[in-house]
Amino acid sequence: MNYIDEFRDIKKVKYFAERIKEVNPDKNINLMEVCGGHTITILKYGIQELLPGNINLISGPGCPVCVTAVDFIDMAIELSHRRDVIVATFGDLIRVPGTNSSLELERAKGANIKICYSPAEALKYATKNPEKEVVFLGIGFETTAPSVAVTILNAYSNKVRNFSVLSSHKVMPPAMKFLLDSGEVNIDGFICPGHVSAITGPRIYEFIAKDYGVPCVVSGFEPMDLIETIYMLVLQIREGRAKVENQYKRTVRREGNSKAQEVMSEVFEPVSVRWRGIAEIPESGLKIRKKYSDFDAVEKFDLKFKRGMENPSCICGEILKGVKTPLECRLFKKVCSPENPVGACMVSSEGACAIYYKYGAR
Ligand code: SF4
């Protein structure tokens, strides 16, 4: 048996499904999986079907492409029209609709947009093309922000003048707090994102357990991880406990990755940022610090964000808040598909609509 098989062993998964039934309290329980990677596993392996009917898994706002604001896409499109600028971006992002267009459509019309697989690749491209300004679109959570921070530090120490980042990085805990405070969705437990937690450590969720009495368990991404995480959450709920526990110990250490945390806080500072379809959430974004402002595209090009408009028929915001599912969108599979995405949740492989489209309903 190889390492992966062990975490997909149906006998072990069924063992935990039985244990869940044993400890299951007699009440409805909503567990939010914050991360799109967890949503994939839940639908791909039919985890919901293994659970008693009173336990409901709901998707959260943890897809980085989905939560990137329409204003940001509009700004990136505007930049891509400047003669001396090349916009460098991850592939998924180019298909996300802005107010009137997408980066993909603008590229087809001749705009300067280059797909990169890492910020380091964008920096390398800048050093090879000194006559151009290369602007990297920095999106993602605590998972990707450190690599962007390292790239900015490299650009700073090597005095690269023609590289900058348009940052829309976000951090997860303020969004979780926002959902709890909004009262729009009843959350009895959080399945916490494993990749974010590998950087931060599980302690970032302690306020949720302490102040809101909501248990949190950091989970890995295999079926065995998810079912064990759900068992750990249901057990806490049954026993009236609210603690932060770590199911994903093989990857997530208590203190997280301190080197990654250091570079992040060296380069970025917290700022309010708009989450697509949700709201502007205080202290949930990462702005490039003044010391590195030469590498901040907003400062360098004196950019002003203008309020963009999403398609009013798209309910991505409700889906990202866990209030609705993709099946409740009247455009799902009719007008909106991965080939013709109307909203961001249909673009990324971690978007709830794209996952439902691929694997079917829960
Ligand atoms: S199915 Fe399409 S239009 Fe509907 S919420 Fe999802 S992305 Fe938006």
PDB file of C-alpha atoms in Angstrom, residues 11-22 50-52 227 231:
ATOM      1  CA  LYS A  11     -12.540   0.560   5.136  1.00  0.00           C
ATOM      2  CA  LYS A  12     -10.974   3.297   7.252  1.00  0.00           C
ATOM      3  CA  VAL A  13     -13.328   5.910   5.830  1.00  0.00           C
ATOM      4  CA  LYS A  14     -16.314   3.704   6.647  1.00  0.00           C
ATOM      5  CA  TYR A  15     -14.926   3.065  10.142  1.00  0.00           C
ATOM      6  CA  PHE A  16     -15.049   6.816  10.878  1.00  0.00           C
ATOM      7  CA  ALA A  17     -18.460   7.140   9.221  1.00  0.00           C
ATOM      8  CA  GLU A  18     -19.723   4.542  11.733  1.00  0.00           C
ATOM      9  CA  ARG A  19     -18.078   6.345  14.650  1.00  0.00           C
ATOM     10  CA  ILE A  20     -19.769   9.577  13.550  1.00  0.00           C
ATOM     11  CA  LYS A  21     -23.143   7.831  13.729  1.00  0.00           C
ATOM     12  CA  GLU A  22     -22.325   6.654  17.276  1.00  0.00           C
ATOM     13  CA  LEU A  50     -21.670   8.775   4.233  1.00  0.00           C
ATOM     14  CA  LEU A  51     -22.991  11.133   6.914  1.00  0.00           C
ATOM     15  CA  PRO A  52     -26.237  11.030   8.886  1.00  0.00           C
ATOM     16  CA  ILE A 227     -14.107  12.017   7.515  1.00  0.00           C
ATOM     17  CA  TYR A 231     -15.759  12.940  13.439  1.00  0.00           C
TER      18      TYR A 231
END
